[in-house]
Coordinates of C-alpha atoms and ligand atoms in Angstrom, one line a residue:
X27 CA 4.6 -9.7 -24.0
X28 CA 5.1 -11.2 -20.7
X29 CA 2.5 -11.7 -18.2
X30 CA 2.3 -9.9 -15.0
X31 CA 1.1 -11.1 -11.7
X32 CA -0.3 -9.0 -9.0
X33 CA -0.1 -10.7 -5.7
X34 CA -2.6 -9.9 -2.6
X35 CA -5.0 -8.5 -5.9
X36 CA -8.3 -8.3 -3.7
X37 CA -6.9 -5.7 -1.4
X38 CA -7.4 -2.2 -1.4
X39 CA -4.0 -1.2 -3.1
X40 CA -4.8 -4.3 -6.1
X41 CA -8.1 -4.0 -6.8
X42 CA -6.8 -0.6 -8.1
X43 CA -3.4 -1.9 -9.2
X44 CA -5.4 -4.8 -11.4
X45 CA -7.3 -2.5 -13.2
X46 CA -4.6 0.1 -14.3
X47 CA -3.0 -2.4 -15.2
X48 CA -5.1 -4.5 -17.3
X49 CA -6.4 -1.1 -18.8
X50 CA -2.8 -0.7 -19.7
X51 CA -1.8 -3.9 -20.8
X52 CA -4.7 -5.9 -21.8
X53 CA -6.7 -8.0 -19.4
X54 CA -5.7 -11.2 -21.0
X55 CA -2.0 -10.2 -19.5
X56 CA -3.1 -10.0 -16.4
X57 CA -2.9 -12.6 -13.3
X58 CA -4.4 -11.2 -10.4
X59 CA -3.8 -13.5 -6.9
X60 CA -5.4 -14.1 -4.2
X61 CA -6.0 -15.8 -1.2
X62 CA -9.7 -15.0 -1.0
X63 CA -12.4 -15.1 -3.8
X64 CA -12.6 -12.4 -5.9
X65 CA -15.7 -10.3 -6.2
X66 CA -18.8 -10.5 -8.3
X67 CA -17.6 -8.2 -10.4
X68 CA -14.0 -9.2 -10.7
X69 CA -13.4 -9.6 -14.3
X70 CA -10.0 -11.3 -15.8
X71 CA -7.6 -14.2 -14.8
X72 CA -7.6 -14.8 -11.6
X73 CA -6.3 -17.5 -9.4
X74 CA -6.5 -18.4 -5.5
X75 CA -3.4 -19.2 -3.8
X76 CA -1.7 -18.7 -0.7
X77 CA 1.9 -16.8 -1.2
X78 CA 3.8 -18.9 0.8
X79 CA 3.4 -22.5 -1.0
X80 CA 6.5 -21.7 -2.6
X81 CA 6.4 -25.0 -5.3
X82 CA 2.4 -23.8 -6.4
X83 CA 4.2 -20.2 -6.9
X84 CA 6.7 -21.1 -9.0
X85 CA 4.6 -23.3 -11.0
X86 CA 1.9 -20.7 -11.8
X87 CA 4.8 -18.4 -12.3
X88 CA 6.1 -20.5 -14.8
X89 CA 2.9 -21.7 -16.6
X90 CA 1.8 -17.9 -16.8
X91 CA 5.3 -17.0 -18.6
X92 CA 5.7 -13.9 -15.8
X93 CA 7.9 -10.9 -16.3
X94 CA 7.0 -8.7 -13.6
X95 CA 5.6 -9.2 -9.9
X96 CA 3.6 -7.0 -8.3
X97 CA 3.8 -8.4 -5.1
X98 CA 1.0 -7.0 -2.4
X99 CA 0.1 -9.5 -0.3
X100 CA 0.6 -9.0 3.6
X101 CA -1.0 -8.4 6.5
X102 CA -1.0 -4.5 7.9
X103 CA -0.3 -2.7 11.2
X104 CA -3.6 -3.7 13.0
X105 CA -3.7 -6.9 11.6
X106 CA -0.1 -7.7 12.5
X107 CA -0.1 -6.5 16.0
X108 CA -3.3 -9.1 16.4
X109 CA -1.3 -11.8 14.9
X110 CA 2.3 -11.1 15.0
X111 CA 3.5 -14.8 13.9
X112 CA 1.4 -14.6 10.8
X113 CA 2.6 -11.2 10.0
X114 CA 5.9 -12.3 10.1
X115 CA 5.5 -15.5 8.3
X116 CA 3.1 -14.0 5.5
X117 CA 4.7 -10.5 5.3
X118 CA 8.3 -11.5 4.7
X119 CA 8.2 -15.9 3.5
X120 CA 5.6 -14.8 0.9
X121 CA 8.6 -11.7 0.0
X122 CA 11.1 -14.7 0.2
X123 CA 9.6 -17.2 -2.3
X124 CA 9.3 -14.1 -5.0
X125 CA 12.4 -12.9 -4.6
X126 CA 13.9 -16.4 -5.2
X127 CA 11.5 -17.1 -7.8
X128 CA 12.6 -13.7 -10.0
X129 CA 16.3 -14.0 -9.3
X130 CA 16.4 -17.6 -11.2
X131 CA 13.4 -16.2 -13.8
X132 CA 14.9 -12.7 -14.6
X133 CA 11.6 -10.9 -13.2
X134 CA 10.9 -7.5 -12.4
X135 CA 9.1 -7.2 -8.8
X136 CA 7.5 -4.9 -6.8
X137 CA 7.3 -4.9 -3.0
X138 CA 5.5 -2.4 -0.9
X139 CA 7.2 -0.9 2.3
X140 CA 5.5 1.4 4.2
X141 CA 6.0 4.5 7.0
X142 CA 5.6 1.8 9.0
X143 CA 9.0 1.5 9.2
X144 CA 9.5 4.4 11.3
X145 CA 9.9 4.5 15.3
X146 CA 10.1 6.5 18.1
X147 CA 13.8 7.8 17.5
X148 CA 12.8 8.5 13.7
X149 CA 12.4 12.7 13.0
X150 CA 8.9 12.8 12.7
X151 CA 8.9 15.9 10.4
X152 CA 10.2 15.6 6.7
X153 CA 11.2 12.2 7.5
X154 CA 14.4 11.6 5.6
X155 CA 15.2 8.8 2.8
X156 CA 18.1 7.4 5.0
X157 CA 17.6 7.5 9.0
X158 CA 16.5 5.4 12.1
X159 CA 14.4 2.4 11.6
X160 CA 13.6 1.1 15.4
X161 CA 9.7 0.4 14.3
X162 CA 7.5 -0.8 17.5
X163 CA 5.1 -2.8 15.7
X164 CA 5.4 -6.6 13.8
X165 CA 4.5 -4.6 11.1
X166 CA 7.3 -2.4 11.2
X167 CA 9.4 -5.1 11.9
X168 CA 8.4 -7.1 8.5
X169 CA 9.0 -4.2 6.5
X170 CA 12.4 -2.7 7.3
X171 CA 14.0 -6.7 7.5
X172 CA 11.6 -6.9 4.1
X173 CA 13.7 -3.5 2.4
X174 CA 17.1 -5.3 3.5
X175 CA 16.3 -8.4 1.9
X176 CA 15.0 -6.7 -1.4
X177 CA 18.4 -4.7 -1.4
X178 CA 20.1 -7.3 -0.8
X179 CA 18.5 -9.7 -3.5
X180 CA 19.6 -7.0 -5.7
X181 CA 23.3 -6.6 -4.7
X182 CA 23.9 -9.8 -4.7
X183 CA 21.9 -11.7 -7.2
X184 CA 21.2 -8.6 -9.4
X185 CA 17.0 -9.2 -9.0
X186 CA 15.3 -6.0 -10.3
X187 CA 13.5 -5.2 -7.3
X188 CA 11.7 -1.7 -6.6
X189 CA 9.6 -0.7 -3.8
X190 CA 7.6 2.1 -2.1
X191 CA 7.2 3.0 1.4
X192 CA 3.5 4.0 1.4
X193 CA 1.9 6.4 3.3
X194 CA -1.6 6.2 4.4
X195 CA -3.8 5.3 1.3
X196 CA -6.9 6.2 0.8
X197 CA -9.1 4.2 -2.3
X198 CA -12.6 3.0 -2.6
X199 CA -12.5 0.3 -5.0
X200 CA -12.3 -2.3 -1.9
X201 CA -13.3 -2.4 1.9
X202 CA -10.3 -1.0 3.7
X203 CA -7.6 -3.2 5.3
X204 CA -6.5 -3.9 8.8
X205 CA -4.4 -0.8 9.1
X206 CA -3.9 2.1 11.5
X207 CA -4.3 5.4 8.8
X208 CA -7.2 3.2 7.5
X209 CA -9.9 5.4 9.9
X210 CA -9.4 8.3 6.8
X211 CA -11.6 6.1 4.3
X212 CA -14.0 4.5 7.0
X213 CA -15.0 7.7 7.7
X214 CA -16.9 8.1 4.6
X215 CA -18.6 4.8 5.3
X216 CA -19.8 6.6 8.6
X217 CA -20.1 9.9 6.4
X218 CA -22.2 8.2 4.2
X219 CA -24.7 5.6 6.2
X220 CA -25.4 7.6 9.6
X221 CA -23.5 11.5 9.3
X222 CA -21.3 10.2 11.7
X223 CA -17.7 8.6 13.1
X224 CA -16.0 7.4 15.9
X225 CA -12.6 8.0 15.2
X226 CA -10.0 5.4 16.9
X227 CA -7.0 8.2 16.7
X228 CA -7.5 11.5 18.2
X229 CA -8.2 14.5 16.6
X230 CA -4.4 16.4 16.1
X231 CA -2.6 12.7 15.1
X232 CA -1.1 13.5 11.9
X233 CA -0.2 11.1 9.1
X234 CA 1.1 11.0 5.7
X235 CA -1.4 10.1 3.0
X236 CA -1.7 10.0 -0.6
X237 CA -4.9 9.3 -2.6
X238 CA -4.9 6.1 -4.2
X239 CA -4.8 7.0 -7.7
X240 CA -1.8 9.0 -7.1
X241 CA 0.0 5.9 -5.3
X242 CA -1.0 3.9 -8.9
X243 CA 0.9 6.3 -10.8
X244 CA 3.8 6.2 -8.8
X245 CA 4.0 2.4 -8.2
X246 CA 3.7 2.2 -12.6
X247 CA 6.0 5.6 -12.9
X248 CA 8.6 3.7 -10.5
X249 CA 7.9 0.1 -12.2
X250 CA 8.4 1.9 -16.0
X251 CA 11.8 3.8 -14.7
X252 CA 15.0 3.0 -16.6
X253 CA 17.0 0.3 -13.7
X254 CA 20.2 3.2 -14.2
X255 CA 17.5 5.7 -12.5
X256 CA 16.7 3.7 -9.5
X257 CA 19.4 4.4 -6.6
X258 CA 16.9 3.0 -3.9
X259 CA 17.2 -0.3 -3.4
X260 CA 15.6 -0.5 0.0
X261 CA 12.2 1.6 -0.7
X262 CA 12.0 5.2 -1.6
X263 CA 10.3 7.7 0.7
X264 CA 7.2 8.4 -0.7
X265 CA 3.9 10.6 -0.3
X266 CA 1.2 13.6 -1.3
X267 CA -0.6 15.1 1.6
X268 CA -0.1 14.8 5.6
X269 CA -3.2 16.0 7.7
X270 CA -5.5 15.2 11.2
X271 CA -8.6 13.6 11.8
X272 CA -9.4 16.8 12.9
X273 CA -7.9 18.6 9.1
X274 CA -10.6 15.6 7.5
X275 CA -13.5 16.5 9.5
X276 CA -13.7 19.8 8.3
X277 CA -13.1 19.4 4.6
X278 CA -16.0 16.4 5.3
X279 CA -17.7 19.6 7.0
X280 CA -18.0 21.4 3.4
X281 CA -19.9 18.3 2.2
X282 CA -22.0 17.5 5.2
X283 CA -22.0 20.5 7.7
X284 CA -23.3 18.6 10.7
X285 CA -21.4 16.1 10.4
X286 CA -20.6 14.4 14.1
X287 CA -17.3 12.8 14.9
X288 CA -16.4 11.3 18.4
X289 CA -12.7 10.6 19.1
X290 CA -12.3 7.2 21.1
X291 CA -7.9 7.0 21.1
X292 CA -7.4 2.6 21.1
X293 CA -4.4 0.8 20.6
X294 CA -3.9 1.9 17.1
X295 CA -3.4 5.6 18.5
X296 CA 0.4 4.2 19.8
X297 CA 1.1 2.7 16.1
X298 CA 0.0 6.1 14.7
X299 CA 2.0 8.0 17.3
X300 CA 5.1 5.9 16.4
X301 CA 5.1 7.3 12.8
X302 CA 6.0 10.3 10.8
X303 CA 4.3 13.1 10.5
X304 CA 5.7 14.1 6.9
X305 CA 8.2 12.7 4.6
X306 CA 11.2 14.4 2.8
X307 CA 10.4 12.0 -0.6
X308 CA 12.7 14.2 -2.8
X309 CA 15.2 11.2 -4.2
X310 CA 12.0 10.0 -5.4
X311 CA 11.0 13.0 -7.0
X312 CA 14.8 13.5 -8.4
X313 CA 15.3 9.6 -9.8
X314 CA 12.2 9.2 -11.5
X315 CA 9.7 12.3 -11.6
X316 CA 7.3 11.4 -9.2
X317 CA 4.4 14.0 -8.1
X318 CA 1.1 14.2 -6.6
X319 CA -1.9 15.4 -8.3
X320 CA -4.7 15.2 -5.2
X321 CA -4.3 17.4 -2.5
X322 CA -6.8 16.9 0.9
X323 CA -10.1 18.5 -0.9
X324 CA -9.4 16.7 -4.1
X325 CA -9.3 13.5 -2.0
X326 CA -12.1 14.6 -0.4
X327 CA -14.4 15.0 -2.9
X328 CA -13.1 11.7 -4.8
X329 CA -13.2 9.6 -2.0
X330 CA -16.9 10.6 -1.3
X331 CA -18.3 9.9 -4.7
X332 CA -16.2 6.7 -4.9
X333 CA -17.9 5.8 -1.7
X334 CA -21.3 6.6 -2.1
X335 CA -21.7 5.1 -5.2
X336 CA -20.1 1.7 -3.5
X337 CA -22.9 2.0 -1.3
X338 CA -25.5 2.4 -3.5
X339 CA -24.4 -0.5 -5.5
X340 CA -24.6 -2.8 -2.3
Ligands
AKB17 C1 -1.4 0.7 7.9 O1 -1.9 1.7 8.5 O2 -1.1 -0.3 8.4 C2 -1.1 0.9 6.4 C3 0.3 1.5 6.2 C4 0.5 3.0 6.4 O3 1.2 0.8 5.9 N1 -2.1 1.8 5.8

């Protein structure tokens, strides 16, 4: 078979990703990418590379015999508002350089959006598939001219690109990123080390999320689809479960009764605000079958076993 590369593969959506996939596949088909060292226990190819050398790409690419991309790595909200330049310039000439590498190498790629591309004129309830994109963030900014580009690799050079708009994920297998629904799995941390969290959105903000073995399944359900079944081009809405800090803190409260959260609103609280509240994700469902298996207790409970054993391991 062809190999297949996972790009950005330390992060918390690859370190997941990676292992389904060599579990699937066989590790041996596996590249996993990254700009940073992988950890300890990392086991498999791996190799350390920035996305944006575009001639290093294409040459690993090539040596590797690719078929399909899996391409993760980019910079989140946070992250992006600190350094809006190098959001810009990872998040969408790292996109770039796959895109041209899979158009001239028949490869199938994968590209995550997110509900970052929603703004303040954006329905904030069932979000629809097609409406306003006026995102206030870098982030945002990255990912709606990222969907255009994917669609329009695809229209016009026929690349098999497909692609997600996350919600809020929530996994355990790596240290969350630099992102604004992030504060749902640093809880546990606080959960976990000192029955206790300060919170940087305030209690009622609500977010979509999904549990990140659910977003695995997806991301492979959308990846395995027959290309007739995909009518997104862009990225297809997508998501599980929407709740509050406040919705968190009590399920957390079945676990740990007194546990003590302090809400301290910071600049993340106007990213968060920007965003949906739900998503409508029912082309997704329709084209390829997609649905949740972890509702918010589910979550819960997995998130705080994944998480305490992390700990324990440190
Ligand atoms: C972030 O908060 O930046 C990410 C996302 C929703 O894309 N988790």
């Amino acid at each position: 078979m062809k190999r297949i590369l996972v790009t950005g593969a330390c992060g918390l959506v690859g370190s997941d990703l990676v292992l389904a996939l060599q579990s699937k596949f066989g590790s041996e088909n596996i590249i996993a990418l990254d700009l940073h060292d992988p950890p300890k226990e990392f086991q498999g190819r791996f190799e350390k590379m920035d996305v944006r050398d575009f001639e290093k790409l294409k040459s690993l690419i090539l040596q590797y015999d690719i078929g399909q991309i899996f391409h993760l790595a980019g910079l989140l909200s946070a992250g992006s508002e600190k350094n809006p330049d190098m959001a810009w310039d990872v998040n969408l000439s790292g996109l770039k350089n796959v895109l041209d590498i899979a158009k001239d190498h028949n490869i199938r790629v994968f590209w995550p959006s997110s509900i970052g591309v929603y703004g303040e004129t954006t329905p904030k309830i069932l979000t629809p598939q097609h409406t306003s994109f006026e995102p206030n963030t870098m982030y945002g900014v990255t990912k709606v001219s990222g969907e255009l580009l994917c669609q329009y690799y695809h229209h016009r050079y026929g690349v098999d690109v497909r692609s997600l708009r996350y919600p809020g994920l929530n996994g355990y297998k790596a240290m969350p990123g630099d992102g604004t629904t992030e504060y749902a799995i640093h809880i546990f941390y606080g959960l976990i080390r000192e029955n206790r969290y300060e919170c940087f959105l305030s209690a009622d903000t609500r977010l979509p999320m999904m549990y990140m073995d659910d977003a695995i399944r997806g991301t492979l359900m959308l990846m395995d689809a027959p290309s007739e079944a995909i009518t997104i081009r862009t990225s297809y809405n997508f998501t599980a479960i929407s709740f509050t800090p406040a919705e968190l803190v009590a399920e957390i409260r079945k676990i740990s009764p007194d546990f003590k959260i302090i809400y301290k609103p910071d600049y993340r609280q106007k990213i968060a605000d920007s965003w949906s509240q739900s998503i409508d994700d029912s082309q997704a469902r329709k084209d390829w079958g997609w649905k949740e298996e972890y509702d918010l207790p589910k979550m819960t409970t997995a998130l705080y076993e994944g998480i305490k054993e992390r700990i324990s391991n440190e």
